[in-house]
Each structure stands twice: as C-alpha cells, then as structure tokens.
PDB file of C-alpha atoms and ligand atoms in Angstrom:
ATOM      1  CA  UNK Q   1      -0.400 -17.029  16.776  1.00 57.00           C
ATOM      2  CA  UNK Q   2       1.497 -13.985  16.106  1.00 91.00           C
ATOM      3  CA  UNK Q   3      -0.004 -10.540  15.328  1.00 94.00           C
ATOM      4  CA  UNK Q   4       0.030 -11.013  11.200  1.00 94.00           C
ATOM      5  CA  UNK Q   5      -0.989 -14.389  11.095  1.00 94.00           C
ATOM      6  CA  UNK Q   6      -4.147 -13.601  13.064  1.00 94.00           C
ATOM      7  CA  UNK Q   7      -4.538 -10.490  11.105  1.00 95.00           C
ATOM      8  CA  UNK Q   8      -4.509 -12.827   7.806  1.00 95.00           C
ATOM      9  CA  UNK Q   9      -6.978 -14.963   9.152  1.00 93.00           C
ATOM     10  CA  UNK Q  10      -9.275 -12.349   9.449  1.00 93.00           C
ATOM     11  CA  UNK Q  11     -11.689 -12.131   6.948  1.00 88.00           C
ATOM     12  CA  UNK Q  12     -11.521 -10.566   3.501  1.00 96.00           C
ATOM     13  CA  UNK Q  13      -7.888 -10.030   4.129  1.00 97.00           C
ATOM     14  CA  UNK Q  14      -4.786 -11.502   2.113  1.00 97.00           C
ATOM     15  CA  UNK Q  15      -1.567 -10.351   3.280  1.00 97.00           C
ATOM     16  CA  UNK Q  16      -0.716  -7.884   6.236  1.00 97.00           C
ATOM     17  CA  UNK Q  17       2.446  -6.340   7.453  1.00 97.00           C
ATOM     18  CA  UNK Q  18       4.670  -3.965   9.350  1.00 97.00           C
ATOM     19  CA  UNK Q  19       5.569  -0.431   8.771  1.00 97.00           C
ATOM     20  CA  UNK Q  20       7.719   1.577  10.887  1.00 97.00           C
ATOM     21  CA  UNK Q  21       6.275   5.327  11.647  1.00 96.00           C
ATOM     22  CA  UNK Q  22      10.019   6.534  11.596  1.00 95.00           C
ATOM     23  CA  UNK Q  23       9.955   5.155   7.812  1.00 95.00           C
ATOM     24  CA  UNK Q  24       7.071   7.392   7.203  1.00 95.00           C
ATOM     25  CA  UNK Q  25       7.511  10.296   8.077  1.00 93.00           C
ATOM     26  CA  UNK Q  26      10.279  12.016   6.064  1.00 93.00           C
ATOM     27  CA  UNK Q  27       7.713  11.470   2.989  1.00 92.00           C
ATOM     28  CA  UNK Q  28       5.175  13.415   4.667  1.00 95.00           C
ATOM     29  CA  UNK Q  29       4.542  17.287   5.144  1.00 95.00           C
ATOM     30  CA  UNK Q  30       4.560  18.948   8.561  1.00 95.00           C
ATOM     31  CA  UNK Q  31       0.745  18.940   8.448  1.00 95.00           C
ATOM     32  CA  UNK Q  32       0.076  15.448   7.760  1.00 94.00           C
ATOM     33  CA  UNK Q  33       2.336  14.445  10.733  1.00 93.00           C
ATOM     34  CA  UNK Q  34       0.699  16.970  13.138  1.00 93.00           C
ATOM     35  CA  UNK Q  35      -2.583  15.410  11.420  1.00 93.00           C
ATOM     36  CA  UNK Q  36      -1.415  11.602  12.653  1.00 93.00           C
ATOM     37  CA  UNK Q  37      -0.156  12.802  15.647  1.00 90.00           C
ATOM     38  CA  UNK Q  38      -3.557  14.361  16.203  1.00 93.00           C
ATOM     39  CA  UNK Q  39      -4.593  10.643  15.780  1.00 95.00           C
ATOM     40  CA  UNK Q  40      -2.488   9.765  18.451  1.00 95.00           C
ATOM     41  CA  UNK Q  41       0.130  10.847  20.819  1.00 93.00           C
ATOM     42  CA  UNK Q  42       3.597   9.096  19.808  1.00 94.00           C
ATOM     43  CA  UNK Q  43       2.481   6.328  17.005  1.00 96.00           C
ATOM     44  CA  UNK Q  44       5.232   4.364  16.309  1.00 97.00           C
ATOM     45  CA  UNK Q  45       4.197   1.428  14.244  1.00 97.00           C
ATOM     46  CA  UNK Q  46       1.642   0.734  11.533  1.00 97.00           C
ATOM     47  CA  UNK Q  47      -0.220  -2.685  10.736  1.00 98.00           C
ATOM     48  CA  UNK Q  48      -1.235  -2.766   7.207  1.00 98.00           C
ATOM     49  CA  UNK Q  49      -3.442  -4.774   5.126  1.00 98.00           C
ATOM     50  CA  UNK Q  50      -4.769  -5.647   1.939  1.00 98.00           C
ATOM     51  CA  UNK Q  51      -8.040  -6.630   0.917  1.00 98.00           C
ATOM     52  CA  UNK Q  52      -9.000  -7.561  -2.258  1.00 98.00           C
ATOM     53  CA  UNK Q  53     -12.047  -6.641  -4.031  1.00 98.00           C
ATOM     54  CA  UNK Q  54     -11.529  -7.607  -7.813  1.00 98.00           C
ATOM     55  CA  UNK Q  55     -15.088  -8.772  -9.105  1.00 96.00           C
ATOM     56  CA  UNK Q  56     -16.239  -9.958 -12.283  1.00 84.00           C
ATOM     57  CA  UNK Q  57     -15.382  -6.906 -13.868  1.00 84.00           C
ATOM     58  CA  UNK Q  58     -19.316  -6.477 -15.650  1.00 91.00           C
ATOM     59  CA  UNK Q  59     -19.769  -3.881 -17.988  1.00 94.00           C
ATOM     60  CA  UNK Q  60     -20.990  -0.543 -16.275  1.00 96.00           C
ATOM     61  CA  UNK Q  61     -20.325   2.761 -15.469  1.00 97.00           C
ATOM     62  CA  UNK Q  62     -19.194   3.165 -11.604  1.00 97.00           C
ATOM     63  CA  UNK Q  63     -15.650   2.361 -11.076  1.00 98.00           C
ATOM     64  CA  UNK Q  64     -14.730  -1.715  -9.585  1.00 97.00           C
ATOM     65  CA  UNK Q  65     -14.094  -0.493  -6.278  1.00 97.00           C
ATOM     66  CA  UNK Q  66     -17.268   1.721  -5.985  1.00 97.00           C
ATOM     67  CA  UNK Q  67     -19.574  -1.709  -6.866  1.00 97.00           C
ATOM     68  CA  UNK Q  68     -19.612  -3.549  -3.774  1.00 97.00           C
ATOM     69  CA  UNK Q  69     -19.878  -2.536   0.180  1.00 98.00           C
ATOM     70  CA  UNK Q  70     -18.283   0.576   1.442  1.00 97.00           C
ATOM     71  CA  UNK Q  71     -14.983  -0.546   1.912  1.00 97.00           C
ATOM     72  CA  UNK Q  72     -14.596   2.088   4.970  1.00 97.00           C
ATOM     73  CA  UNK Q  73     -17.020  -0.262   6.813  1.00 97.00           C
ATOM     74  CA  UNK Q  74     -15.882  -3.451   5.997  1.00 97.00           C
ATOM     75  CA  UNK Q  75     -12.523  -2.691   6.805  1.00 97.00           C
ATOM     76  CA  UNK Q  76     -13.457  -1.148   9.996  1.00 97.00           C
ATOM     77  CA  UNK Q  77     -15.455  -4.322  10.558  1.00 96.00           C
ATOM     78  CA  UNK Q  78     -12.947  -6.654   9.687  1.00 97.00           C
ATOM     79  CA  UNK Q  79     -10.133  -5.185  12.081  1.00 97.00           C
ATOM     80  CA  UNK Q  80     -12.624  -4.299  14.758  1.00 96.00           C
ATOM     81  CA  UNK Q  81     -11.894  -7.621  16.698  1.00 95.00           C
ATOM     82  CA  UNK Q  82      -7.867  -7.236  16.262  1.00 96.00           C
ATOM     83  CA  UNK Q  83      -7.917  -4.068  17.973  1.00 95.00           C
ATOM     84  CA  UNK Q  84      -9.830  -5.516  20.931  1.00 96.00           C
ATOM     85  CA  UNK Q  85      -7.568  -8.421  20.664  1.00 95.00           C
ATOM     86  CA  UNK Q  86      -4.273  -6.102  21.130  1.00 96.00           C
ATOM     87  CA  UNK Q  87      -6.160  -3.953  23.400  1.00 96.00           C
ATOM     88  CA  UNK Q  88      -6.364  -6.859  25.526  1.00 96.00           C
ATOM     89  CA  UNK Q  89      -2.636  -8.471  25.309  1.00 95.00           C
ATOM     90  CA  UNK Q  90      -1.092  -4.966  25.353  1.00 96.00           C
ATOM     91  CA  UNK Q  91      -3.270  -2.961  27.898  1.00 97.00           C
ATOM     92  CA  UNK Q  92      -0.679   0.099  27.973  1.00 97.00           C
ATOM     93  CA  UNK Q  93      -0.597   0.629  23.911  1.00 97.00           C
ATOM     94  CA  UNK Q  94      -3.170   2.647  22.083  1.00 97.00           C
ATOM     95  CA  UNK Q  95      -4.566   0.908  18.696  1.00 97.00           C
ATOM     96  CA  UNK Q  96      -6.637   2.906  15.922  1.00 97.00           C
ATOM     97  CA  UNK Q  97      -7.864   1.992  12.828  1.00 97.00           C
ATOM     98  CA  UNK Q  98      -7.856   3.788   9.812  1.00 97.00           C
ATOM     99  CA  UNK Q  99      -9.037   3.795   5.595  1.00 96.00           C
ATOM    100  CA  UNK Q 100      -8.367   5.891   3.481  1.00 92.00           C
ATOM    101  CA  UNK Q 101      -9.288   8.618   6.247  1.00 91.00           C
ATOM    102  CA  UNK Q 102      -6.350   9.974   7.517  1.00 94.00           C
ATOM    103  CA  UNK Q 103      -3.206  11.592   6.334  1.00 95.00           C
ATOM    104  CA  UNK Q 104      -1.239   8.509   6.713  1.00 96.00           C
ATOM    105  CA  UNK Q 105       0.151   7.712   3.387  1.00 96.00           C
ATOM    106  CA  UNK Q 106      -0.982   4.086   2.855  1.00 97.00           C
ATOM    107  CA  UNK Q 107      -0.156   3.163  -0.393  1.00 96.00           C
ATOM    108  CA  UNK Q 108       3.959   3.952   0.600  1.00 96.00           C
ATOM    109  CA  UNK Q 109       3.518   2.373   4.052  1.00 96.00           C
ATOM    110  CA  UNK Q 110       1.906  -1.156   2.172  1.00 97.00           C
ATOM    111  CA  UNK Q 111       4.645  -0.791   0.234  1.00 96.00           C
ATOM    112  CA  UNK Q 112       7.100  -0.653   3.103  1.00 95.00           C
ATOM    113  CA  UNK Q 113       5.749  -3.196   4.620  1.00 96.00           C
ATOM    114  CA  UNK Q 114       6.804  -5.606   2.030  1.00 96.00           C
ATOM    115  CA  UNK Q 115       3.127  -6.182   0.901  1.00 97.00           C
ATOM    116  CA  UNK Q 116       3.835  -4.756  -2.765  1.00 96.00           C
ATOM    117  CA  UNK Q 117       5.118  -2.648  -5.317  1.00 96.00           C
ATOM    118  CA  UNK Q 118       4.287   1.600  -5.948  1.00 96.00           C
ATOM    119  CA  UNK Q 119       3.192   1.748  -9.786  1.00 97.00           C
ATOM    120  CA  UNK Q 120       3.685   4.670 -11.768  1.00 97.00           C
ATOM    121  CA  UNK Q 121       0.297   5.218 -11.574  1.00 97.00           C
ATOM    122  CA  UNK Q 122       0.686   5.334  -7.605  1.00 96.00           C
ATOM    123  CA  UNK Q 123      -0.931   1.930  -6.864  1.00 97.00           C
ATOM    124  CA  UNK Q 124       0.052  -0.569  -4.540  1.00 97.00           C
ATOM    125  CA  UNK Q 125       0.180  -3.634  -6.732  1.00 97.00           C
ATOM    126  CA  UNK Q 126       0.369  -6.781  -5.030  1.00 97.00           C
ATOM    127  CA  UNK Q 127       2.394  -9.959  -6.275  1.00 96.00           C
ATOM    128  CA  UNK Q 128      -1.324 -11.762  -6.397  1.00 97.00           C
ATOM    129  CA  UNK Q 129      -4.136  -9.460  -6.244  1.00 98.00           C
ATOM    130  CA  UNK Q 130      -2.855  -6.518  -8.398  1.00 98.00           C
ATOM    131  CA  UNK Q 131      -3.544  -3.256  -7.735  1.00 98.00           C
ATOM    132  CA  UNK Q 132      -7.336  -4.289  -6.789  1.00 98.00           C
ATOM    133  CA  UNK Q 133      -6.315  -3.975  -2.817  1.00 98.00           C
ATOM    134  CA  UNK Q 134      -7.630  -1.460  -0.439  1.00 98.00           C
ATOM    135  CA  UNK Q 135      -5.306  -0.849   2.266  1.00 98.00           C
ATOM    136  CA  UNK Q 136      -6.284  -1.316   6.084  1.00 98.00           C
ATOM    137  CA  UNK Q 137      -4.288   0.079   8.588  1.00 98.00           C
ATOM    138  CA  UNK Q 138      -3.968   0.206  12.302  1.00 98.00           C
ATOM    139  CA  UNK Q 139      -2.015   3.107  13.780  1.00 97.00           C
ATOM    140  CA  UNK Q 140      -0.110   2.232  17.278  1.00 97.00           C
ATOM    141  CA  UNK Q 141       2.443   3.083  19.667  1.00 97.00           C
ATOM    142  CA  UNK Q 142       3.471   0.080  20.252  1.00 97.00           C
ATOM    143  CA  UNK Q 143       6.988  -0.843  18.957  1.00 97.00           C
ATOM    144  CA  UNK Q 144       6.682  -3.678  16.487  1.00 96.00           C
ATOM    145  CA  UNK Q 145       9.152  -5.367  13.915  1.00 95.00           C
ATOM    146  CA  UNK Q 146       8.955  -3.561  10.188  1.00 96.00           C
ATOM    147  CA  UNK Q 147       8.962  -6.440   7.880  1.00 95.00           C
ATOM    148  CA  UNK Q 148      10.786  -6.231   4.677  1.00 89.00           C
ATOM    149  CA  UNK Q 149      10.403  -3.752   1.835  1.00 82.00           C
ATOM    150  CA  UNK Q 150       9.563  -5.350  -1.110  1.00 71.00           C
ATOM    151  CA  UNK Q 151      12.333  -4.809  -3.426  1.00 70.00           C
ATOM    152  CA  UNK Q 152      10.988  -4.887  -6.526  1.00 80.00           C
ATOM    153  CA  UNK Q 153       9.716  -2.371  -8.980  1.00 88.00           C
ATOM    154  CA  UNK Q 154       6.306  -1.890 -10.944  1.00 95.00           C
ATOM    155  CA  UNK Q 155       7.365  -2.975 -14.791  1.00 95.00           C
ATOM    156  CA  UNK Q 156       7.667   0.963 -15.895  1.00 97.00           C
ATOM    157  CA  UNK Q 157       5.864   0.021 -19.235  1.00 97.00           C
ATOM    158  CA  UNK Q 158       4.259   3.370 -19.431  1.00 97.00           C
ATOM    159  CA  UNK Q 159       1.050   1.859 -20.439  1.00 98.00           C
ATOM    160  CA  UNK Q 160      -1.112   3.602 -17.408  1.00 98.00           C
ATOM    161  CA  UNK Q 161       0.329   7.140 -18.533  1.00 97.00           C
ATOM    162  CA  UNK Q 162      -0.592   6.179 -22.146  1.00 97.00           C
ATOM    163  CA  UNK Q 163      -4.080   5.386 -21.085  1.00 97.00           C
ATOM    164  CA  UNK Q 164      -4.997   8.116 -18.537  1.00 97.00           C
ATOM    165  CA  UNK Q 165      -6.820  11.260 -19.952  1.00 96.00           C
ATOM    166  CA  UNK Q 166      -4.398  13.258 -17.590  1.00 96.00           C
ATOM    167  CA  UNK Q 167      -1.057  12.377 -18.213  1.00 95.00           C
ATOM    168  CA  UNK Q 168      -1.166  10.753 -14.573  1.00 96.00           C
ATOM    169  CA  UNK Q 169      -2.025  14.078 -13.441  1.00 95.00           C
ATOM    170  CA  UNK Q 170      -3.355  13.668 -10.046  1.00 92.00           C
ATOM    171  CA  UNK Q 171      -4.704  17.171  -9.314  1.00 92.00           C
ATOM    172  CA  UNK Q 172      -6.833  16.465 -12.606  1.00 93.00           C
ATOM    173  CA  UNK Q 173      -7.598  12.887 -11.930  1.00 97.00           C
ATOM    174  CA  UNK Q 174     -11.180  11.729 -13.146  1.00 97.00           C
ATOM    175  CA  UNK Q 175     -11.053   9.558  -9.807  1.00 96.00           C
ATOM    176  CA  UNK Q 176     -11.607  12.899  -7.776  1.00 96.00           C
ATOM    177  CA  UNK Q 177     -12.964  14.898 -10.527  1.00 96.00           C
ATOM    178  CA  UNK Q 178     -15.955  12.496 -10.910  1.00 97.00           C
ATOM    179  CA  UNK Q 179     -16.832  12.732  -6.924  1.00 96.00           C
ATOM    180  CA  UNK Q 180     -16.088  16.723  -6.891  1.00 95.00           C
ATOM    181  CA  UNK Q 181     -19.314  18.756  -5.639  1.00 93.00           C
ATOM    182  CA  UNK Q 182     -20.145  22.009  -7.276  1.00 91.00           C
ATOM    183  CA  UNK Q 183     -19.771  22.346 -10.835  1.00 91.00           C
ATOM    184  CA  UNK Q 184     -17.204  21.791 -12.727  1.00 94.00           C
ATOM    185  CA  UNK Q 185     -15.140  24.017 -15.278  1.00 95.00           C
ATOM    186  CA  UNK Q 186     -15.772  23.688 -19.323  1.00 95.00           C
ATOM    187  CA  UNK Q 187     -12.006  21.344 -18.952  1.00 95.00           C
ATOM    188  CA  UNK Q 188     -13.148  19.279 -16.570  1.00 95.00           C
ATOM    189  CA  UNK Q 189     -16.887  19.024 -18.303  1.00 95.00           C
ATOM    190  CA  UNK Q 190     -15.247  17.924 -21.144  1.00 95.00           C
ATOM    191  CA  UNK Q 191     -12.900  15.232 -19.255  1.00 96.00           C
ATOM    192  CA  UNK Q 192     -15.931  13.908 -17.872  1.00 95.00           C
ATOM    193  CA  UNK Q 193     -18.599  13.740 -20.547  1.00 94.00           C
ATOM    194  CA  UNK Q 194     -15.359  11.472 -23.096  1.00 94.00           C
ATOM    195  CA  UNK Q 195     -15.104   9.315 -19.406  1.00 94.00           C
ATOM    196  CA  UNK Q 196     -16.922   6.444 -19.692  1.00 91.00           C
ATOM    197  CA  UNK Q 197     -17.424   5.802 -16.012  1.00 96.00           C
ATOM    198  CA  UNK Q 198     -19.637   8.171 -13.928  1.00 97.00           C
ATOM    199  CA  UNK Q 199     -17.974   7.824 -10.972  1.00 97.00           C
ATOM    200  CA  UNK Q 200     -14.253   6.816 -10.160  1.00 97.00           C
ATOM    201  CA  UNK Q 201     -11.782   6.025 -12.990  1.00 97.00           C
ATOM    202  CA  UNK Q 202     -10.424   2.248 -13.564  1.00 97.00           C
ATOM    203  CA  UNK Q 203      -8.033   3.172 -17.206  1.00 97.00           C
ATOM    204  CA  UNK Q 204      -4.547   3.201 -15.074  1.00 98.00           C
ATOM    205  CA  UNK Q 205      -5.480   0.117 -13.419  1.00 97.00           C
ATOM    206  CA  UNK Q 206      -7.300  -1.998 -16.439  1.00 97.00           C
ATOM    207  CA  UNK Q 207      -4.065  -1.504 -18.970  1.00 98.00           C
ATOM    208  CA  UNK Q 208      -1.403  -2.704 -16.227  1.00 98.00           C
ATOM    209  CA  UNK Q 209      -0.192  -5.899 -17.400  1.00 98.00           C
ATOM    210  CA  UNK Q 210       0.605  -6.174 -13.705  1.00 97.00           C
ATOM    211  CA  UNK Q 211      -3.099  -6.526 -13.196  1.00 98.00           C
ATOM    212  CA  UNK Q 212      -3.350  -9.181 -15.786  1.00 97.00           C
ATOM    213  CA  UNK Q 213      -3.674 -12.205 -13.984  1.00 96.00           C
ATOM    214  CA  UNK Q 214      -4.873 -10.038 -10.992  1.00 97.00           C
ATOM    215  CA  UNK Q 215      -7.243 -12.602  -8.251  1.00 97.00           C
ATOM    216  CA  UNK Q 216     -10.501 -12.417  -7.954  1.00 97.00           C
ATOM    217  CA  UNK Q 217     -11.870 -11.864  -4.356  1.00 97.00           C
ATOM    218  CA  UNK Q 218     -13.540 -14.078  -2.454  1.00 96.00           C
ATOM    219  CA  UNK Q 219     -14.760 -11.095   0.377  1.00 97.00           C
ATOM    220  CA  UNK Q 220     -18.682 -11.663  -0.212  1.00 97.00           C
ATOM    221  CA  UNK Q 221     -19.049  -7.631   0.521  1.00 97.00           C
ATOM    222  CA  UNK Q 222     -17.107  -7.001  -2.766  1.00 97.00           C
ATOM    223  CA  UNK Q 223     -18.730 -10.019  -4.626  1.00 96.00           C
ATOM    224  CA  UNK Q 224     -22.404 -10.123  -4.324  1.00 96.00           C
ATOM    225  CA  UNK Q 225     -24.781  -7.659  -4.501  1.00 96.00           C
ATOM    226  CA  UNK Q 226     -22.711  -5.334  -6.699  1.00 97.00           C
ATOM    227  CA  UNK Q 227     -24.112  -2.063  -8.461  1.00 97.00           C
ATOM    228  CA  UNK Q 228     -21.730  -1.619 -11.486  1.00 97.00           C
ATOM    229  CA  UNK Q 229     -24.099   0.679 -12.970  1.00 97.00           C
ATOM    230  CA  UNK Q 230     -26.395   3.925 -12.172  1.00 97.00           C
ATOM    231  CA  UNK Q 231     -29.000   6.088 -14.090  1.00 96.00           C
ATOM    232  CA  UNK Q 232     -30.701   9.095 -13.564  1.00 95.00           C
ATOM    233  CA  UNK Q 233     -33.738   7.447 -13.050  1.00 95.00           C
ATOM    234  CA  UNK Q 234     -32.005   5.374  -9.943  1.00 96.00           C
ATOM    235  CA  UNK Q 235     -31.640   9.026  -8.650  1.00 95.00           C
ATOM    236  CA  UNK Q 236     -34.557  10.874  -9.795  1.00 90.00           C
ATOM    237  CA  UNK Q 237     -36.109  13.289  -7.165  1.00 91.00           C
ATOM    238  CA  UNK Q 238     -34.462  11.303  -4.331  1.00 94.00           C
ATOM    239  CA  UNK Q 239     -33.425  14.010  -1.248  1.00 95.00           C
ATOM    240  CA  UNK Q 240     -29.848  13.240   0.094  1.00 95.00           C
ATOM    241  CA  UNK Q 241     -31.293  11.582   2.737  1.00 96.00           C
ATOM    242  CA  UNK Q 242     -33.387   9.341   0.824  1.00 97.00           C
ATOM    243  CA  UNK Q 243     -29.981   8.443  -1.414  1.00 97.00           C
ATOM    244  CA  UNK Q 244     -28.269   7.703   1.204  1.00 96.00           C
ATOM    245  CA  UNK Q 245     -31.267   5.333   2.654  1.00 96.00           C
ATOM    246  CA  UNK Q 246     -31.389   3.510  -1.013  1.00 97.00           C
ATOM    247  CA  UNK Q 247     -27.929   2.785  -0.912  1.00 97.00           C
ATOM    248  CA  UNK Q 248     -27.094   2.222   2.857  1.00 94.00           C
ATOM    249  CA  UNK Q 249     -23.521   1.066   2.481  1.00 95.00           C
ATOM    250  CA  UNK Q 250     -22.127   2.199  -0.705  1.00 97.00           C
ATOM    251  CA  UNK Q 251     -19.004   4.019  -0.797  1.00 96.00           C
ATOM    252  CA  UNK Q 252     -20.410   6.552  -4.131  1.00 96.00           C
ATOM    253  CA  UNK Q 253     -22.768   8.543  -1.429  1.00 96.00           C
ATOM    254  CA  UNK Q 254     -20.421  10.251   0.423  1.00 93.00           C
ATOM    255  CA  UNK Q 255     -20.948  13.106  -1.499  1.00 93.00           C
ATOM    256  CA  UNK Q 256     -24.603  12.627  -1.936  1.00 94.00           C
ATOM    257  CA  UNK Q 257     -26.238  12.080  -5.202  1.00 96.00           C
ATOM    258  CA  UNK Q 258     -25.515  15.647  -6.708  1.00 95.00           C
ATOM    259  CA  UNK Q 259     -22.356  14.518  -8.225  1.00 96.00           C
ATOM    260  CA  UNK Q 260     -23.702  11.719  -9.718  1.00 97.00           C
ATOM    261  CA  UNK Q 261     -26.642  13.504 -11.522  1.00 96.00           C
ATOM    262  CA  UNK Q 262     -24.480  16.237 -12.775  1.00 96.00           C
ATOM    263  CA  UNK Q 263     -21.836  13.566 -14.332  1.00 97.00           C
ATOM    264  CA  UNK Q 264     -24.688  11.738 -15.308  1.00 96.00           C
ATOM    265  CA  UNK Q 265     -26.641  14.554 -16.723  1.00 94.00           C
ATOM    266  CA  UNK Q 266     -23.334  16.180 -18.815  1.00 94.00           C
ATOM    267  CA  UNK Q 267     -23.427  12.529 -20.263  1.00 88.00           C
ATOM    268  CA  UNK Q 268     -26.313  12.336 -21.390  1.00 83.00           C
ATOM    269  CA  UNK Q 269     -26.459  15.474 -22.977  1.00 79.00           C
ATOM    270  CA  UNK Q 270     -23.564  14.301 -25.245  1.00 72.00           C
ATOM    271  CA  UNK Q 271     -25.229  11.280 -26.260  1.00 67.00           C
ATOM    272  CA  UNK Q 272     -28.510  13.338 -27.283  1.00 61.00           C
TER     273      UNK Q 272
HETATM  274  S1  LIG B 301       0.974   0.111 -16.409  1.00 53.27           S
HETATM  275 FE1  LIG B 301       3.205  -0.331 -16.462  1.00 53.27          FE
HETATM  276  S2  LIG B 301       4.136   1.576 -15.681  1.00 53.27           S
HETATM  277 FE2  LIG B 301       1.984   1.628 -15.102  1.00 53.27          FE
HETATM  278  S3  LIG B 301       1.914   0.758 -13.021  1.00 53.27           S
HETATM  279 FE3  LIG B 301       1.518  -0.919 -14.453  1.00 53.27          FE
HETATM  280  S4  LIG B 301       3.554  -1.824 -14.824  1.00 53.27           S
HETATM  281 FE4  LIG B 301       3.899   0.196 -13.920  1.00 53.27          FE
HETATM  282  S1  LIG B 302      -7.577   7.006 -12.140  1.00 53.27           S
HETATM  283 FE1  LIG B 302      -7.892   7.610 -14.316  1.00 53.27          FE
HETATM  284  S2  LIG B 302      -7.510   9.823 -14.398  1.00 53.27           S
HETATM  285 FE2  LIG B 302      -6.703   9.065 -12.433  1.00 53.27          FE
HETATM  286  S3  LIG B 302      -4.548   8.652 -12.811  1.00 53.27           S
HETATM  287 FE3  LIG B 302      -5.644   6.696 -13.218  1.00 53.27          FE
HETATM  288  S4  LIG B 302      -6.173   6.755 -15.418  1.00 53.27           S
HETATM  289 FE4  LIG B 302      -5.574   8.817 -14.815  1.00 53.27          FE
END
C-alpha cells in the first residue's frame, strides 16, 4: 500500500496528501521558516490530512470544533503508528507530527496538496466534508511526490464577510478573542457579550453554502460524548488544575478556565 492510502485508512481520517516544502515557503516569513527548520533540519515534504469532526450541530454555546476530544491528541494518536511505520521503511528520514502547533501554514499546504479549496474566510473547505476538517500534518525530509493543487476556487459569495462581526478581520477574530487571557478592552467586551458562543466562533463557517451539504463524521472522539455547552456553575470555584482534571481532553482548557468565566460572566451580565 502506498504512503496515502495507508494514511486514509487510518482512523478518523478522509483524504490525505502531498505538499512540497519548496511550495511553502515563499508564503511564509523568515521567522516561521527558521521556526520549521527549528522543527527539523532540511524538511522537504509535508503529509497532510483531514479529519472531519462535523457533529450534530446541537444548540450551545462552545464552538463545533471545541465539543468533542482535543483534536491535538487525536490527531497525534491517529498518525502515531504512520510515523513508526515510515520510521521503519525509511530508517535515514526524520518524520514529525504536527496540529495546529507549529508555524507551518496548514490550511495553504492542504490546499496544495489538492485536498481542498482556501475560502475567503481562510478555511480549507473540502469537496465532502466542508470546512469542518482539522488538518494533520507530518513534517519530513524525505523527498516525496506533491500531488495536485486543487484548482478550484471557494464560490466568493461574500456571505462569511457579511456574517462575521469583524469584517473577516483576523487580528479581531472572536475565535482568538474568546480564548484571550487577561481582560479584554470595552471593543472587544462588547464583541463578546453580542457573540453568542463563549468560546470559538462558528458564523464564517455556518453561512457558507459550501458547508451546506457538509458530512457528518463518523470519528467517535468528535461524535460522542460532546460538551456543546458550559455555565458558570460547570466552573464555579474549580482551581486550574481541577478544570483541567474535569475536562481531561478538551481542547477549551488550554487556557484554563479564566477565559471562560470572564466571557461567561460579561454574558451574563447583559442578560441581567
Ligand atoms: S461563504 Fe462564500 S465567500 Fe465565504 S468561504 Fe464560503 S463560498 Fe467562499
Ligand atoms: S471565526 Fe467568527 S470572527 Fe473569526 S473570521 Fe469567522 S466569523 Fe469572523
């Protein structure tokens, strides 16, 4: 079996593919290649794959990715055996994964890799799953075949720019905003308290008729046992440590639970 097919038969993910580093790097500053190359010596390829995570989309307010298992882990889970596998068949190469933990720009490499299109709303959207994907990667230095750039554009319909709060803004974008620590300025107080979500924003993706017929999953660790929602009463009085113990592989406690009350808590003082 060659290297995608066994990647695709891996589970939880639905198409992989083949980016060239050479491809990559004229999009990226100085200090994101120094930061790959930091990563490793002389990468010259990049696997990347998608895996789905569309759920019924329950009302709540935590964003659809947020709802299910860390997707960090399962990713790292998933291509844990296909790195031991190329380990193995290419002892001389080096093989690293990475998610949305790097400065590799995924979403441009996926998208390189023939595995979708960019929206304007910076997306990947795949032909099948939408924009509901989160990107795997493995980094390497071994030379592999790029396979072919998807030539097709998103639709351009402008609807995500309509929606979003922020013009498509991405320094302002209530995806980061909601998961900043500190506090937040009287702008971005206000951004937050007319968001409906308390963490992560879903508007640019939700009104892409690109995402209309959008898959469901069928990963179990974006399925089942989904939190779409929180309260301050989930987090009441609970140390960082003890967050982090109640919700074990979630990928909303990265920043603890002081985000979360504070979005939480500017909510509710708008609905009193
Ligand atoms: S909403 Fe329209 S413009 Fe935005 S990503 Fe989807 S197809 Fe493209
Ligand atoms: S995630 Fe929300 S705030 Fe960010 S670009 Fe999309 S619609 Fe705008």
């Amino acid at each position: 079996m060659n290297i995608l097919a066994s990647l695709c038969a891996l589970r939880g993910i639905c198409a992989a593919g083949v980016c060239a580093c050479e491809t990559l790097f004229p999009c990226m500053t100085d200090s994101q290649r120094l930061g790959l190359t930091r990563l490793m010596d002389a990468p010259r390829s990049v696997l990347v794959c998608l895996f789905p995570y569309l759920a019924e989309k329950t009302p709540g307010n935590l964003s659809l990715y947020a709802r299910g298992r860390d997707y960090h882990a399962v990713i790292a889970d998933a291509l844990a055996p296909a790195i031991d596998a190329l380990a193995d068949r290419y002892p001389q190469n080096h093989f690293r994964i990475l998610a949305d933990d790097s400065p590799l720009p995924e979403v441009y490499a996926a998208a390189c890799a023939g595995l979708g299109v960019i929206g304007q709303n910076g997306l990947l959207i795949h032909p099948e799953y939408g924009s509901y994907v989160f990107i795997g990667t493995i980094l390497t230095d071994l030379l592999l075949e790029p396979t072919a750039a998807a030539p097709a554009a998103c639709l351009s319909c402008g609807a995500c720019a309509r929606a979003c709060p922020v013009g498509l803004d991405k320094s302002r974008c209530l995806s980061a905003l909601t998961q900043k620590g500190g506090a937040l300025s009287p702008e971005e107080e206000t951004l937050v308290r007319a968001h409906l979500l308390v963490w992560g924003c879903d508007l640019c993706q939700t009104v892409c008729p690109m995402n209309t017929h959008a898959k469901e999953t069928e990963n179990p660790a974006f399925r089942e046992h989904l939190i779409p929602s929180l309260s301050s009463a989930d987090l009441d009085g609970l140390t960082r440590r003890q967050f982090n113990e109640k919700y074990p592989d979630r990928a909303f406690t990265w920043r603890g639970p002081a985000p979360l009350r504070r979005n939480l808590h500017i909510k509710e003082e708008s609905d009193t």
